[in-house]
Amino acid sequence: MDTNNRASKLVSDAMKGREIAKGELVHRLGYSNLNKGRRRLEDFLESGEADPSFIEKLSDALEIPLEDISKAMEEDRKQKKLLQEKLEREAFKPYVFLLTEERRPLQITMFALAGGVGVHKMFLLPDGIQEKPWEKQLKIVNDMSKECYRKKKGKVLLFGKITGYLYCPTYDSSYQVGLDGKTDGINHGHFYLPRSSASIS
């Protein structure tokens, strides 16, 4: 069990307080397939996440107010989001994201298998670029963007033509830059990179 999950701890403490073992709890949850029920319970105790119907059954079986479990789960999600942001901030490097005529790939699985966003839709910039004068930053961005455009022949796999760029010098900033190298200098804030993944089984 992940002791950092409030929801998991709430349920685990209730089980101990009522002296209810996992097997008995699975039975109370109404599972005819005890192995399946045990897996569901252990998954919840590890992750602190489950679908609403399972949470309702837990609430009834352990006589814990549903709102208490829901509140604990929400707090867990907030903490996970804060931790994820902290890790992303620590790992952040300035980059340029390629804007294209298609916002989503025509074939998501193929795009993911081909390398995804990190390979086809962005490129990293020199460390410390954000500390240089603004005009110098733009020159570096434009020079590297033009080279990227040349290498890709103006197109991105499954996204079509490149229409512009998004310059992200810091975690909290992003600026649109046209193919002509011009920008209005408006900070659009943190840019959430689209995620792409695929698995083969």
XYZ file of N, CA, C and O in Angstrom:
804
model
N 0.836 -1.204 0.000
C 0.000 0.000 0.000
C 0.863 1.245 0.000
O 1.881 1.304 0.680
N 0.443 2.233 -0.792
C 1.150 3.511 -0.824
C 0.648 4.360 0.339
O -0.475 4.865 0.315
N 1.491 4.529 1.360
C 1.065 5.257 2.565
C 0.894 6.745 2.310
O 0.383 7.463 3.169
N 1.319 7.222 1.131
C 1.132 8.633 0.806
C -0.283 8.933 0.325
O -0.675 10.094 0.215
N -1.034 7.891 0.005
C -2.407 8.077 -0.454
C -3.365 8.156 0.733
O -3.504 7.198 1.493
N -4.013 9.286 0.877
C -4.970 9.471 1.987
C -6.134 8.490 1.880
O -6.589 7.942 2.884
N -6.621 8.286 0.653
C -7.771 7.392 0.463
C -7.417 5.959 0.850
O -8.188 5.273 1.520
N -6.233 5.512 0.435
C -5.796 4.155 0.778
C -5.673 3.991 2.288
O -6.098 2.980 2.864
N -5.087 4.991 2.923
C -4.876 4.926 4.378
C -6.218 4.939 5.118
O -6.385 4.235 6.116
N -7.148 5.725 4.609
C -8.466 5.796 5.235
C -9.133 4.422 5.236
O -9.664 3.968 6.260
N -9.087 3.754 4.107
C -9.702 2.431 3.985
C -8.926 1.397 4.794
O -9.516 0.562 5.491
N -7.604 1.440 4.723
C -6.770 0.490 5.467
C -6.986 0.626 6.976
O -7.104 -0.370 7.694
N -7.065 1.864 7.456
C -7.294 2.106 8.887
C -8.664 1.585 9.312
O -8.817 1.032 10.413
N -9.662 1.744 8.431
C -11.009 1.258 8.743
C -11.017 -0.270 8.816
O -11.671 -0.863 9.684
N -10.279 -0.913 7.934
C -10.181 -2.377 7.947
C -9.533 -2.861 9.245
O -10.013 -3.809 9.879
N -8.478 -2.199 9.661
C -7.788 -2.589 10.899
C -8.675 -2.328 12.108
O -8.754 -3.153 13.024
N -9.332 -1.186 12.126
C -10.178 -0.826 13.258
C -11.354 -1.764 13.429
O -11.786 -2.029 14.561
N -11.850 -2.281 12.322
C -12.998 -3.187 12.375
C -12.559 -4.652 12.307
O -13.405 -5.552 12.235
N -11.241 -4.862 12.236
C -10.662 -6.207 12.159
C -11.242 -7.000 10.986
O -11.674 -8.144 11.119
N -11.239 -6.336 9.824
C -11.743 -6.962 8.607
C -10.566 -7.268 7.682
O -9.848 -6.364 7.254
N -10.350 -8.517 7.384
C -9.263 -8.920 6.490
C -9.666 -8.673 5.044
O -10.849 -8.475 4.732
N -8.686 -8.713 4.150
C -8.961 -8.446 2.734
C -9.975 -9.429 2.168
O -10.882 -9.041 1.429
N -9.826 -10.708 2.526
C -10.742 -11.709 2.010
C -12.185 -11.434 2.411
O -13.106 -11.550 1.596
N -12.361 -11.042 3.668
C -13.721 -10.750 4.152
C -14.274 -9.510 3.475
O -15.457 -9.462 3.113
N -13.415 -8.509 3.289
C -13.870 -7.272 2.650
C -14.286 -7.544 1.209
O -15.309 -7.020 0.747
N -13.511 -8.349 0.514
C -13.864 -8.691 -0.872
C -15.239 -9.355 -0.907
O -16.052 -9.073 -1.796
N -15.508 -10.240 0.058
C -16.814 -10.893 0.150
C -17.903 -9.857 0.397
O -18.976 -9.906 -0.229
N -17.654 -8.904 1.305
C -18.640 -7.856 1.603
C -18.903 -6.962 0.388
O -20.000 -6.400 0.245
N -17.875 -6.833 -0.476
C -18.030 -5.996 -1.668
C -18.906 -6.672 -2.720
O -19.269 -6.048 -3.722
N -19.219 -7.940 -2.501
C -20.154 -8.629 -3.388
C -19.534 -9.336 -4.575
O -20.234 -9.684 -5.537
N -18.237 -9.584 -4.529
C -17.575 -10.253 -5.656
C -17.774 -11.761 -5.576
O -17.468 -12.391 -4.566
N -18.273 -12.349 -6.668
C -18.378 -13.811 -6.737
C -17.016 -14.377 -7.140
O -16.646 -15.474 -6.729
N -16.284 -13.610 -7.941
C -14.918 -13.976 -8.312
C -13.980 -13.328 -7.296
O -13.627 -12.157 -7.425
N -13.587 -14.079 -6.290
C -12.805 -13.510 -5.194
C -11.425 -13.028 -5.638
O -10.923 -12.022 -5.112
N -10.831 -13.723 -6.597
C -9.512 -13.297 -7.082
C -9.599 -11.935 -7.765
O -8.742 -11.068 -7.563
N -10.632 -11.758 -8.561
C -10.830 -10.483 -9.239
C -11.080 -9.379 -8.220
O -10.520 -8.277 -8.314
N -11.919 -9.679 -7.232
C -12.225 -8.696 -6.199
C -10.995 -8.312 -5.399
O -10.792 -7.137 -5.059
N -10.165 -9.293 -5.094
C -8.942 -9.023 -4.339
C -7.983 -8.142 -5.143
O -7.352 -7.249 -4.584
N -7.900 -8.411 -6.453
C -7.045 -7.576 -7.309
C -7.542 -6.135 -7.337
O -6.744 -5.191 -7.264
N -8.834 -5.965 -7.440
C -9.408 -4.615 -7.460
C -9.110 -3.880 -6.160
O -8.758 -2.691 -6.157
N -9.250 -4.609 -5.045
C -8.996 -4.007 -3.737
C -7.521 -3.633 -3.596
O -7.187 -2.530 -3.134
N -6.642 -4.530 -3.985
C -5.204 -4.260 -3.861
C -4.763 -3.125 -4.786
O -3.890 -2.327 -4.430
N -5.378 -3.050 -5.967
C -5.083 -1.944 -6.880
C -5.467 -0.613 -6.242
O -4.732 0.376 -6.344
N -6.623 -0.606 -5.565
C -7.061 0.627 -4.904
C -6.131 0.999 -3.759
O -5.752 2.164 -3.608
N -5.764 0.012 -2.947
C -4.889 0.283 -1.806
C -3.514 0.781 -2.260
O -2.854 1.531 -1.533
N -3.096 0.383 -3.458
C -1.800 0.818 -3.984
C -1.886 2.201 -4.627
O -1.012 3.057 -4.433
N -2.941 2.442 -5.386
C -3.044 3.688 -6.158
C -3.931 4.757 -5.531
O -3.765 5.948 -5.795
N -4.895 4.318 -4.709
C -5.842 5.286 -4.148
C -6.900 5.721 -5.151
O -7.632 6.679 -4.926
N -7.002 4.989 -6.272
C -7.955 5.323 -7.325
C -8.819 4.121 -7.669
O -8.344 2.976 -7.653
N -10.088 4.386 -7.972
C -11.009 3.332 -8.408
C -12.239 4.004 -8.998
O -12.459 5.205 -8.804
N -13.046 3.244 -9.722
C -14.251 3.828 -10.316
C -15.291 4.093 -9.227
O -15.245 3.501 -8.141
N -16.235 4.995 -9.487
C -17.234 5.397 -8.481
C -18.021 4.249 -7.863
O -18.303 4.264 -6.663
N -18.373 3.234 -8.680
C -19.172 2.129 -8.141
C -18.387 1.339 -7.099
O -18.952 0.909 -6.076
N -17.088 1.165 -7.336
C -16.248 0.449 -6.366
C -16.126 1.246 -5.071
O -16.184 0.684 -3.969
N -15.980 2.558 -5.192
C -15.860 3.432 -4.016
C -17.148 3.392 -3.188
O -17.107 3.365 -1.958
N -18.278 3.357 -3.861
C -19.564 3.276 -3.151
C -19.675 1.969 -2.378
O -20.157 1.941 -1.241
N -19.218 0.883 -2.995
C -19.246 -0.420 -2.314
C -18.330 -0.418 -1.089
O -18.672 -0.969 -0.036
N -17.156 0.201 -1.239
C -16.231 0.310 -0.106
C -16.864 1.096 1.031
O -16.742 0.733 2.205
N -17.523 2.181 0.666
C -18.174 3.032 1.665
C -19.205 2.243 2.463
O -19.260 2.317 3.700
N -20.015 1.472 1.763
C -21.052 0.667 2.427
C -20.445 -0.455 3.259
O -20.854 -0.693 4.406
N -19.446 -1.145 2.678
C -18.868 -2.310 3.346
C -18.130 -1.950 4.622
O -18.133 -2.708 5.591
N -17.514 -0.770 4.642
C -16.712 -0.364 5.803
C -17.394 0.717 6.647
O -16.832 1.164 7.643
N -18.577 1.113 6.205
C -19.347 2.151 6.908
C -18.531 3.446 7.050
O -18.473 4.064 8.111
N -17.903 3.808 5.942
C -17.175 5.082 5.876
C -18.006 6.025 5.015
O -18.429 5.644 3.920
N -18.268 7.250 5.470
C -19.022 8.191 4.637
C -18.388 8.342 3.259
O -17.176 8.510 3.143
N -19.219 8.248 2.230
C -18.723 8.334 0.857
C -17.962 9.638 0.621
O -16.935 9.653 -0.073
N -18.458 10.725 1.219
C -17.801 12.022 1.008
C -16.385 12.049 1.594
O -15.517 12.762 1.096
N -16.160 11.252 2.663
C -14.810 11.196 3.254
C -13.811 10.543 2.289
O -12.683 11.020 2.136
N -14.237 9.454 1.647
C -13.349 8.787 0.685
C -13.124 9.683 -0.529
O -11.998 9.828 -1.008
N -14.206 10.306 -1.011
C -14.106 11.174 -2.185
C -13.186 12.363 -1.913
O -12.365 12.744 -2.765
N -13.302 12.937 -0.717
C -12.455 14.070 -0.354
C -10.985 13.650 -0.275
O -10.103 14.376 -0.739
N -10.737 12.474 0.292
C -9.362 11.969 0.393
C -8.772 11.725 -0.991
O -7.602 12.044 -1.253
N -9.576 11.177 -1.901
C -9.116 10.933 -3.265
C -8.791 12.241 -3.977
O -7.791 12.336 -4.699
N -9.625 13.246 -3.763
C -9.389 14.548 -4.396
C -8.107 15.181 -3.874
O -7.327 15.762 -4.646
N -7.864 15.075 -2.582
C -6.627 15.608 -2.008
C -5.406 14.871 -2.563
O -4.373 15.486 -2.832
N -5.542 13.558 -2.735
C -4.447 12.766 -3.323
C -4.137 13.250 -4.733
O -2.974 13.381 -5.123
N -5.185 13.511 -5.519
C -4.983 13.970 -6.895
C -4.277 15.322 -6.922
O -3.404 15.564 -7.759
N -4.656 16.206 -6.013
C -4.015 17.519 -5.948
C -2.532 17.391 -5.620
O -1.692 18.073 -6.222
N -2.216 16.516 -4.670
C -0.820 16.326 -4.275
C 0.003 15.711 -5.410
O 1.153 16.100 -5.644
N -0.598 14.759 -6.133
C 0.097 14.136 -7.263
C 0.352 15.167 -8.363
O 1.413 15.157 -9.001
N -0.627 16.045 -8.580
C -0.474 17.082 -9.604
C 0.638 18.055 -9.226
O 1.448 18.449 -10.071
N 0.695 18.430 -7.944
C 1.747 19.335 -7.477
C 3.123 18.694 -7.602
O 4.100 19.344 -7.995
N 3.199 17.388 -7.275
C 4.469 16.676 -7.381
C 4.907 16.572 -8.839
O 6.091 16.774 -9.163
N 3.946 16.283 -9.726
C 4.257 16.178 -11.145
C 4.781 17.506 -11.681
O 5.754 17.554 -12.435
N 4.130 18.602 -11.269
C 4.572 19.932 -11.717
C 5.969 20.240 -11.196
O 6.805 20.793 -11.921
N 6.244 19.870 -9.943
C 7.560 20.104 -9.358
C 8.644 19.383 -10.159
O 9.697 19.957 -10.474
N 8.372 18.133 -10.518
C 9.336 17.349 -11.289
C 9.534 17.935 -12.686
O 10.663 17.986 -13.201
N 8.439 18.390 -13.294
C 8.527 18.979 -14.630
C 9.307 20.287 -14.606
O 10.077 20.577 -15.527
N 9.104 21.078 -13.560
C 9.846 22.340 -13.436
C 11.350 22.077 -13.299
O 12.172 22.763 -13.906
N 11.677 21.083 -12.488
C 13.090 20.761 -12.255
C 13.765 20.236 -13.524
O 14.958 20.473 -13.741
N 12.987 19.544 -14.358
C 13.556 18.943 -15.569
C 13.427 19.847 -16.798
O 13.947 19.515 -17.863
N 12.783 20.988 -16.649
C 12.472 21.835 -17.814
C 13.719 22.349 -18.523
O 14.689 22.777 -17.902
N 13.660 22.328 -19.862
C 14.683 22.920 -20.715
C 13.977 23.735 -21.792
O 12.925 23.319 -22.289
N 14.509 24.907 -22.153
C 13.870 25.741 -23.181
C 13.703 24.959 -24.492
O 14.592 24.189 -24.878
N 12.571 25.163 -25.164
C 12.321 24.441 -26.404
C 11.403 25.229 -27.340
O 10.797 26.237 -26.949
N 11.305 24.744 -28.558
C 10.369 25.287 -29.542
C 9.422 24.167 -29.941
O 9.856 23.041 -30.236
N 8.126 24.464 -29.935
C 7.099 23.511 -30.361
C 6.614 23.935 -31.742
O 6.331 25.104 -31.980
N 6.539 22.986 -32.645
C 6.125 23.287 -34.014
C 4.606 23.330 -34.138
O 3.916 22.372 -33.792
N 4.090 24.455 -34.631
C 2.657 24.598 -34.887
C 2.385 24.120 -36.310
O 3.136 24.436 -37.239
N 1.318 23.356 -36.474
C 1.022 22.755 -37.774
C -0.442 22.932 -38.161
O -1.280 23.294 -37.322
N -0.747 22.639 -39.439
C -2.121 22.819 -39.908
C -3.076 21.826 -39.252
O -4.259 22.110 -39.087
N -2.567 20.673 -38.849
C -3.382 19.704 -38.109
C -2.944 19.714 -36.654
O -1.756 19.618 -36.354
N -3.894 19.825 -35.721
C -3.553 19.863 -34.299
C -3.365 18.464 -33.731
O -2.682 18.290 -32.723
N -3.997 17.487 -34.374
C -3.854 16.097 -33.934
C -3.328 15.264 -35.085
O -3.662 15.526 -36.255
N -2.512 14.238 -34.787
C -1.977 13.407 -35.873
C -3.094 12.638 -36.567
O -4.080 12.238 -35.937
N -2.941 12.431 -37.864
C -3.952 11.700 -38.619
C -4.050 10.252 -38.160
O -5.116 9.643 -38.234
N -2.930 9.702 -37.653
C -2.922 8.346 -37.102
C -2.108 8.377 -35.812
O -0.879 8.403 -35.838
N -2.795 8.399 -34.674
C -2.146 8.583 -33.377
C -1.160 7.464 -33.060
O -0.034 7.713 -32.626
N -1.553 6.209 -33.270
C -0.673 5.090 -32.927
C 0.606 5.119 -33.751
O 1.707 4.936 -33.214
N 0.473 5.374 -35.049
C 1.649 5.428 -35.917
C 2.582 6.551 -35.481
O 3.806 6.391 -35.453
N 1.994 7.694 -35.116
C 2.790 8.843 -34.684
C 3.563 8.508 -33.411
O 4.746 8.810 -33.280
N 2.896 7.859 -32.461
C 3.543 7.490 -31.201
C 4.679 6.509 -31.437
O 5.763 6.638 -30.865
N 4.437 5.512 -32.286
C 5.458 4.511 -32.572
C 6.658 5.108 -33.310
O 7.777 4.609 -33.207
N 6.408 6.203 -34.032
C 7.474 6.850 -34.793
C 8.303 7.807 -33.939
O 9.231 8.438 -34.421
N 7.963 7.905 -32.650
C 8.755 8.763 -31.762
C 7.953 9.800 -31.038
O 8.394 10.363 -30.034
N 6.766 10.125 -31.558
C 5.885 11.068 -30.880
C 6.343 12.513 -30.909
O 7.186 12.926 -31.720
N 5.790 13.291 -29.982
C 6.022 14.729 -29.918
C 7.498 15.069 -29.767
O 8.017 15.979 -30.430
N 8.194 14.348 -28.889
C 9.585 14.670 -28.608
C 10.496 14.580 -29.813
O 11.525 15.255 -29.881
N 10.123 13.759 -30.794
C 10.945 13.583 -31.987
C 10.502 14.491 -33.137
O 11.331 15.078 -33.833
N 9.207 14.627 -33.325
C 8.692 15.283 -34.524
C 8.129 16.699 -34.333
O 8.058 17.461 -35.299
N 7.703 17.040 -33.133
C 6.989 18.318 -32.971
C 7.725 19.355 -32.129
O 7.177 20.420 -31.841
N 8.953 19.092 -31.716
C 9.672 20.060 -30.887
C 11.173 19.873 -31.011
O 11.635 18.839 -31.474
N 11.918 20.899 -30.624
C 13.365 20.750 -30.516
C 13.858 21.629 -29.367
O 13.255 22.666 -29.053
N 14.919 21.180 -28.716
C 15.463 21.887 -27.560
C 16.325 23.066 -27.999
O 16.915 23.067 -29.089
N 16.408 24.056 -27.126
C 17.208 25.260 -27.361
C 18.413 25.268 -26.428
O 18.441 24.528 -25.441
N 19.399 26.110 -26.695
C 20.579 26.174 -25.819
C 20.205 26.566 -24.390
O 19.344 27.419 -24.171
N 20.839 25.936 -23.414
C 20.613 26.295 -22.012
C 20.963 27.767 -21.799
O 21.940 28.275 -22.358
N 20.161 28.447 -21.000
C 20.438 29.843 -20.678
C 19.939 30.842 -21.702
O 20.146 32.051 -21.543
N 19.254 30.385 -22.746
C 18.767 31.294 -23.783
C 17.827 32.345 -23.201
O 17.817 33.493 -23.624
N 17.048 31.949 -22.172
C 16.075 32.864 -21.576
C 16.729 34.026 -20.840
O 16.052 35.011 -20.503
N 18.019 33.929 -20.571
C 18.728 34.989 -19.851
C 19.336 36.027 -20.802
O 19.843 37.066 -20.370
N 19.285 35.759 -22.089
C 19.836 36.679 -23.083
C 18.834 37.791 -23.403
O 17.637 37.653 -23.120
N 19.271 38.896 -23.997
C 18.346 39.957 -24.426
C 17.288 39.380 -25.367
O 17.570 38.443 -26.128
N 16.092 39.928 -25.316
C 14.965 39.389 -26.079
C 15.270 39.246 -27.574
O 14.961 38.229 -28.188
N 15.885 40.272 -28.175
C 16.196 40.211 -29.599
C 17.158 39.068 -29.913
O 17.055 38.420 -30.956
N 18.104 38.826 -29.005
C 19.050 37.733 -29.182
C 18.336 36.386 -29.085
O 18.634 35.454 -29.846
N 17.394 36.299 -28.163
C 16.612 35.066 -28.020
C 15.878 34.761 -29.328
O 15.915 33.630 -29.827
N 15.217 35.780 -29.861
C 14.437 35.592 -31.091
C 15.328 35.178 -32.258
O 14.929 34.368 -33.096
N 16.516 35.741 -32.319
C 17.431 35.397 -33.416
C 17.812 33.916 -33.347
O 17.816 33.216 -34.369
N 18.116 33.442 -32.141
C 18.477 32.036 -31.967
C 17.295 31.145 -32.340
O 17.441 30.146 -33.049
N 16.102 31.515 -31.845
C 14.888 30.746 -32.138
C 14.630 30.712 -33.637
O 14.347 29.651 -34.216
N 14.733 31.854 -34.290
C 14.457 31.918 -35.722
C 15.482 31.140 -36.541
O 15.133 30.424 -37.487
N 16.749 31.256 -36.181
C 17.793 30.531 -36.907
C 17.585 29.021 -36.800
O 17.673 28.291 -37.796
N 17.301 28.552 -35.589
C 17.113 27.117 -35.387
C 15.796 26.638 -36.008
O 15.704 25.512 -36.516
N 14.771 27.496 -35.975
C 13.479 27.136 -36.552
C 13.583 27.020 -38.074
O 13.010 26.104 -38.684
N 14.305 27.927 -38.692
C 14.491 27.882 -40.148
C 15.235 26.609 -40.560
O 14.902 25.985 -41.571
N 16.231 26.228 -39.756
C 16.977 25.017 -40.049
C 16.091 23.787 -39.902
O 16.152 22.852 -40.710
N 15.256 23.792 -38.858
C 14.308 22.698 -38.640
C 13.317 22.622 -39.809
O 13.025 21.537 -40.320
N 12.828 23.765 -40.234
C 11.872 23.838 -41.347
C 12.507 23.268 -42.617
O 11.874 22.518 -43.369
N 13.779 23.617 -42.835
C 14.484 23.142 -44.024
C 14.636 21.626 -43.998
O 14.382 20.946 -44.992
N 15.040 21.091 -42.841
C 15.252 19.651 -42.721
C 13.947 18.873 -42.891
O 13.926 17.785 -43.466
N 12.856 19.425 -42.380
C 11.569 18.735 -42.461
C 10.820 19.055 -43.750
O 9.722 18.554 -43.973
N 11.420 19.924 -44.571
C 10.804 20.347 -45.829
C 9.424 20.954 -45.599
O 8.490 20.782 -46.389
N 9.310 21.665 -44.463
C 8.087 22.412 -44.177
C 6.915 21.597 -43.685
O 5.808 22.117 -43.549
N 7.150 20.304 -43.381
C 6.031 19.460 -42.939
C 6.431 18.605 -41.738
O 7.601 18.314 -41.546
N 5.422 18.216 -40.952
C 5.626 17.312 -39.821
C 4.832 16.047 -40.072
O 3.673 16.101 -40.504
N 5.450 14.909 -39.827
C 4.806 13.619 -40.037
C 3.396 13.581 -39.460
O 3.190 13.813 -38.268
N 2.407 13.317 -40.319
C 0.996 13.142 -39.944
C 0.320 14.418 -39.420
O -0.828 14.371 -38.979
N 1.030 15.570 -39.467
C 0.428 16.831 -39.018
C 0.318 17.867 -40.130
O -0.252 18.925 -39.936
N 0.925 17.591 -41.257
C 0.851 18.532 -42.365
C 1.870 19.661 -42.273
O 2.904 19.539 -41.615
N 1.562 20.767 -42.929
C 2.486 21.887 -43.046
C 2.759 22.571 -41.710
O 1.874 22.681 -40.862
N 3.992 23.019 -41.548
C 4.359 23.826 -40.378
C 3.828 25.235 -40.609
O 4.066 25.842 -41.654
N 3.073 25.772 -39.639
C 2.459 27.090 -39.799
C 3.094 28.158 -38.909
O 2.821 29.344 -39.062
N 3.908 27.735 -37.952
C 4.540 28.684 -37.042
C 5.226 27.945 -35.914
O 5.387 26.715 -35.966
N 5.598 28.707 -34.888
C 6.346 28.115 -33.775
C 5.849 28.658 -32.440
O 5.299 29.755 -32.364
N 6.067 27.860 -31.397
C 5.769 28.310 -30.047
C 7.074 28.241 -29.263
O 7.608 27.156 -29.028
N 7.569 29.399 -28.893
C 8.842 29.496 -28.168
C 8.561 29.434 -26.677
O 7.850 30.276 -26.134
N 9.123 28.420 -25.994
C 8.904 28.226 -24.557
C 10.239 28.351 -23.822
O 10.943 27.348 -23.620
N 10.615 29.582 -23.402
C 11.899 29.781 -22.740
C 11.930 29.337 -21.285
O 12.973 28.979 -20.753
N 10.767 29.362 -20.614
C 10.673 28.929 -19.221
C 9.411 28.087 -19.044
O 8.543 28.062 -19.924
N 9.293 27.449 -17.900
C 8.132 26.597 -17.627
C 6.837 27.396 -17.694
O 5.800 26.874 -18.111
N 6.891 28.661 -17.302
C 5.681 29.478 -17.194
C 5.459 30.417 -18.372
O 4.609 31.306 -18.293
N 6.209 30.262 -19.450
C 6.046 31.206 -20.561
C 6.087 30.521 -21.918
O 6.761 29.504 -22.101
N 5.359 31.096 -22.864
C 5.354 30.623 -24.253
C 4.948 31.781 -25.160
O 4.086 32.576 -24.806
N 5.598 31.867 -26.312
C 5.362 32.974 -27.236
C 5.211 32.431 -28.656
O 6.015 31.623 -29.108
N 4.173 32.887 -29.344
C 3.968 32.451 -30.718
C 4.884 33.234 -31.650
O 5.012 34.458 -31.535
N 5.511 32.522 -32.566
C 6.409 33.128 -33.551
C 5.977 32.651 -34.934
O 5.769 31.451 -35.145
N 5.822 33.586 -35.864
C 5.396 33.227 -37.208
C 6.537 32.690 -38.051
O 7.704 32.764 -37.669
N 6.208 32.167 -39.212
C 7.228 31.678 -40.127
C 8.151 32.804 -40.582
O 9.292 32.558 -40.983
N 7.634 34.033 -40.493
C 8.457 35.186 -40.866
C 9.366 35.640 -39.735
O 10.119 36.604 -39.881
N 9.297 34.940 -38.584
C 10.157 35.285 -37.453
C 9.617 36.369 -36.555
O 10.251 36.745 -35.567
N 8.415 36.871 -36.846
C 7.843 37.953 -36.052
C 6.968 37.405 -34.923
O 6.342 36.354 -35.057
N 6.914 38.147 -33.827
C 6.063 37.771 -32.689
C 5.487 39.027 -32.057
O 6.100 40.100 -32.128
N 4.302 38.895 -31.471
C 3.713 40.052 -30.781
C 4.232 40.152 -29.351
O 3.899 41.097 -28.627
N 5.031 39.163 -28.934
C 5.638 39.216 -27.603
C 4.688 38.930 -26.456
O 5.034 39.143 -25.296
N 3.502 38.426 -26.761
C 2.524 38.129 -25.702
C 2.851 36.777 -25.056
O 2.998 35.769 -25.745
N 2.960 36.794 -23.730
C 3.226 35.550 -22.994
C 1.917 34.782 -22.813
O 1.005 35.245 -22.130
N 1.834 33.603 -23.414
C 0.626 32.776 -23.321
C 0.680 31.798 -22.152
O -0.193 30.938 -22.019
N 1.702 31.939 -21.293
C 1.788 31.104 -20.101
C 2.328 29.709 -20.378
O 2.867 29.421 -21.445
N 2.166 28.830 -19.407
C 2.692 27.461 -19.525
C 1.998 26.727 -20.659
O 0.779 26.772 -20.808
N 2.788 26.040 -21.453
C 2.249 25.241 -22.555
C 2.302 23.763 -22.161
O 3.361 23.242 -21.809
N 1.138 23.132 -22.210
C 1.078 21.710 -21.859
C 1.348 20.881 -23.109
O 0.514 20.824 -24.029
N 2.514 20.289 -23.141
C 2.881 19.462 -24.290
C 1.906 18.302 -24.455
O 1.599 17.601 -23.494
N 1.399 18.098 -25.676
C 0.547 16.921 -25.893
C 1.367 15.656 -25.694
O 2.553 15.608 -26.021
N 0.740 14.652 -25.117
C 1.440 13.401 -24.843
C 1.019 12.357 -25.854
O -0.140 12.265 -26.220
N 1.975 11.545 -26.267
C 1.673 10.460 -27.208
C 2.401 9.214 -26.748
O 3.558 9.253 -26.368
N 1.696 8.099 -26.754
C 2.307 6.826 -26.350
C 1.610 5.682 -27.059
O 0.478 5.791 -27.506
N 2.333 4.584 -27.172
C 1.759 3.394 -27.791
C 2.445 2.163 -27.248
O 3.605 2.229 -26.822
N 1.750 1.085 -27.231
C 2.340 -0.174 -26.754
C 1.983 -1.291 -27.713
O 0.943 -1.253 -28.371
N 2.855 -2.266 -27.796
C 2.610 -3.419 -28.660
C 2.529 -4.665 -27.792
O 3.397 -4.909 -26.982
N 1.481 -5.418 -27.957
C 1.330 -6.632 -27.154
C 1.163 -7.842 -28.064
O 0.909 -7.709 -29.246
